[in-house]
Short mmCIF file of C-alpha atoms in Angstrom, two decimals:
data_model
loop_
_atom_site.label_atom_id
_atom_site.label_comp_id
_atom_site.label_asym_id
_atom_site.label_seq_id
_atom_site.Cartn_x
_atom_site.Cartn_y
_atom_site.Cartn_z
CA GLY R 1 127.13 75.08 82.04
CA LYS R 2 123.34 74.39 82.77
CA ARG R 3 122.11 75.63 86.08
CA VAL R 4 121.16 72.80 88.35
CA ASN R 5 118.90 72.39 91.37
CA ARG R 6 117.41 75.91 91.20
CA MET R 7 114.02 77.16 91.04
CA LYS R 8 112.30 76.90 87.56
CA VAL R 9 111.40 80.38 86.71
CA ALA R 10 109.54 81.09 83.50
CA VAL R 11 108.41 84.24 81.48
CA PHE R 12 105.19 84.31 79.70
CA PRO R 13 105.34 87.50 77.45
CA GLY R 14 102.49 89.02 75.43
CA THR R 15 100.48 92.14 74.82
CA PHE R 16 97.46 90.80 76.56
CA ASP R 17 95.22 93.46 75.14
CA PRO R 18 92.93 92.19 76.39
CA LEU R 19 93.85 89.01 78.40
CA THR R 20 91.59 86.13 77.25
CA LEU R 21 90.50 82.80 78.97
CA GLY R 22 92.92 81.10 76.48
CA HIS R 23 95.71 83.16 78.13
CA LEU R 24 94.45 82.55 81.42
CA ASP R 25 94.42 78.87 80.81
CA LEU R 26 97.99 78.84 79.74
CA ILE R 27 98.93 80.81 82.86
CA LYS R 28 97.28 78.28 85.10
CA ARG R 29 99.07 75.34 83.27
CA GLY R 30 102.29 77.24 83.54
CA SER R 31 101.94 78.08 87.27
CA ALA R 32 101.57 74.31 87.87
CA LEU R 33 104.71 73.37 85.84
CA PHE R 34 107.08 76.08 87.05
CA ASP R 35 108.11 77.25 90.48
CA GLN R 36 107.61 80.88 89.36
CA LEU R 37 105.98 82.50 86.37
CA ALA R 38 106.22 86.03 85.44
CA VAL R 39 103.50 87.25 83.03
CA ALA R 40 105.34 90.04 81.03
CA VAL R 41 103.27 92.61 79.48
CA MET R 42 105.09 93.84 76.47
CA THR R 43 104.75 97.56 75.54
CA ASN R 44 104.26 96.74 71.88
CA ARG R 45 104.46 99.93 69.96
CA SER R 46 103.43 98.49 66.67
CA LYS R 47 99.90 97.57 67.85
CA LYS R 48 97.54 100.47 68.85
CA PRO R 49 96.54 99.27 72.43
CA LEU R 50 92.86 99.24 73.66
CA PHE R 51 94.19 99.30 77.24
CA THR R 52 97.25 101.00 78.66
CA VAL R 53 100.11 98.89 80.00
CA GLU R 54 99.07 99.89 83.56
CA GLU R 55 95.44 99.02 82.85
CA ARG R 56 96.50 95.57 81.55
CA VAL R 57 98.82 94.89 84.45
CA ALA R 58 96.06 95.68 86.93
CA GLN R 59 93.53 93.50 84.88
CA ILE R 60 95.92 90.49 84.72
CA ARG R 61 96.84 90.91 88.46
CA GLU R 62 93.14 90.60 89.32
CA ALA R 63 92.55 87.71 86.98
CA VAL R 64 95.54 85.75 88.43
CA SER R 65 95.04 86.65 92.09
CA GLY R 66 94.40 83.03 93.04
CA LEU R 67 97.86 81.89 91.76
CA ASP R 68 100.51 82.45 94.36
CA ASN R 69 103.43 81.79 92.18
CA VAL R 70 102.47 84.06 89.43
CA SER R 71 103.64 87.76 89.15
CA VAL R 72 102.76 90.32 86.55
CA ILE R 73 105.53 92.62 85.27
CA THR R 74 106.03 94.98 82.29
CA THR R 75 108.80 95.10 79.77
CA ASP R 76 110.08 96.67 76.68
CA GLY R 77 113.03 95.47 74.78
CA LEU R 78 114.32 91.87 74.25
CA THR R 79 112.73 89.04 76.26
CA VAL R 80 116.06 87.34 76.83
CA ASP R 81 117.30 90.53 78.60
CA LEU R 82 114.24 90.54 80.76
CA MET R 83 114.87 86.76 81.57
CA ASN R 84 118.54 87.45 82.51
CA ARG R 85 117.43 90.26 84.78
CA ILE R 86 114.77 88.09 86.77
CA GLY R 87 116.74 84.76 86.57
CA ALA R 88 114.33 82.97 84.25
CA ASP R 89 115.58 80.03 82.18
CA TYR R 90 112.28 79.33 80.44
CA LEU R 91 110.19 81.20 78.00
CA MET R 92 106.59 80.07 77.74
CA ARG R 93 104.50 80.39 74.73
CA GLY R 94 101.11 79.14 73.48
CA LEU R 95 100.53 77.57 70.27
CA ARG R 96 97.05 77.72 68.52
CA ASN R 97 97.85 76.52 64.91
CA THR R 98 100.61 76.04 62.42
CA THR R 99 100.88 79.79 61.71
CA ASP R 100 101.67 80.31 65.48
CA PHE R 101 104.04 77.38 65.31
CA GLN R 102 106.16 78.76 62.33
CA TYR R 103 106.23 82.34 63.98
CA GLU R 104 107.19 80.98 67.44
CA ARG R 105 109.76 78.58 66.17
CA ASP R 106 111.70 81.39 64.35
CA ILE R 107 111.53 83.54 67.57
CA ALA R 108 112.63 80.69 69.65
CA ALA R 109 115.56 80.17 67.36
CA MET R 110 116.56 83.78 67.44
CA ASN R 111 116.18 83.84 71.32
CA ASN R 112 118.37 80.81 71.60
CA PHE R 113 120.92 82.48 69.26
CA LEU R 114 120.85 85.66 71.65
CA ASP R 115 121.04 83.50 74.64
CA ASP R 116 121.75 79.70 74.59
CA GLN R 117 120.37 79.38 78.23
CA CYS R 118 117.00 80.34 76.84
CA GLU R 119 114.67 77.39 76.59
CA THR R 120 111.36 77.91 74.98
CA VAL R 121 108.40 75.75 76.36
CA PHE R 122 105.34 75.51 74.05
CA PHE R 123 101.87 74.83 75.38
CA LEU R 124 99.22 73.64 72.93
CA ALA R 125 95.99 75.88 73.29
CA LYS R 126 92.87 73.83 74.34
CA PRO R 127 90.62 73.06 71.28
CA GLU R 128 87.94 75.57 72.80
CA TYR R 129 90.50 78.43 72.62
CA GLN R 130 92.41 77.58 69.45
CA HIS R 131 90.46 80.19 67.21
CA LEU R 132 90.89 82.87 69.98
CA SER R 133 92.84 86.00 69.35
CA SER R 134 92.66 89.35 71.10
CA SER R 135 92.35 91.18 67.81
CA ILE R 136 89.34 89.10 66.69
CA LEU R 137 87.68 89.53 70.16
CA LYS R 138 88.32 93.46 69.78
CA GLU R 139 86.67 93.51 66.32
CA VAL R 140 83.65 91.37 67.37
CA THR R 141 83.06 93.44 70.63
CA SER R 142 83.35 96.87 68.93
CA SER R 143 80.67 95.69 66.41
CA GLY R 144 78.32 94.98 69.48
CA GLY R 145 78.99 91.19 69.65
CA ASP R 146 78.87 89.31 73.13
CA ILE R 147 82.34 87.78 73.74
CA SER R 148 81.95 87.46 77.41
CA ALA R 149 82.41 83.68 77.26
CA TYR R 150 86.13 84.12 76.29
CA LEU R 151 87.13 86.81 78.79
CA PRO R 152 87.69 86.74 82.55
CA LYS R 153 84.82 88.55 84.19
CA ASN R 154 86.84 91.74 85.25
CA ILE R 155 88.36 92.24 81.83
CA ASN R 156 84.91 91.55 80.08
CA GLU R 157 83.58 94.58 82.28
CA ALA R 158 86.52 96.78 81.44
CA LEU R 159 86.35 95.97 77.72
CA LYS R 160 82.59 96.78 77.56
CA GLN R 161 83.32 100.08 79.22
CA ARG R 162 86.17 100.90 76.93
CA ILE R 163 84.28 100.23 73.73
CA GLU R 164 81.56 102.48 75.00
CA GLU R 165 84.01 105.22 75.72
CA GLU R 166 85.59 104.91 72.26
CA LYS R 167 82.13 105.11 70.64
CA LEU R 168 81.28 108.24 72.58
CA LYS R 169 84.64 109.74 71.58
CA GLN R 170 83.90 109.10 67.94
CA VAL R 171 80.45 110.62 68.19
CA LYS R 172 81.81 113.63 69.97
CA GLU R 173 84.56 113.97 67.29
CA HIS R 174 82.04 113.64 64.49
CA ASN R 175 79.81 116.28 66.15
CA GLU R 176 82.70 118.78 66.36
CA LYS R 177 83.47 118.41 62.73
CA THR R 178 80.02 118.98 61.59
CA ARG R 179 79.30 122.14 63.62
#
């Protein structure tokens, strides 16, 4: 049966590479709705990450430090398994557009098949964040564009530094090849 009168615990999974103000807005809204919200940094092997999982966890912890009921954890494997481990009934996801909706609807159906206690809760992205994605932001910033308006301050600094490091690495590799 459905669990009654217990804390409403939610998981917000993602790669967060990097965490954007769009993500942070969803986290703030989720923390107002749920008793406990666990931001779960997925170790997604298919995407080549800009930041390590440890770096992302530290960045997000700093960005959410004012929200007492938000924790930041890491996970690989099935989200429903993580939810069972930490006693979460709710899976929180943000929707930007119809593409997100179709993708997330299918994942929600699969998660519900894997665990019928898993309730997916969708938040609509605010209009000013609807066009945002971490991959677009990485592309723009690696080409020298300023995207600081879309990132928490600490993550903007880390991103600038990382892009510089990547550029230096490429120059160094190029120089070693041409010797």
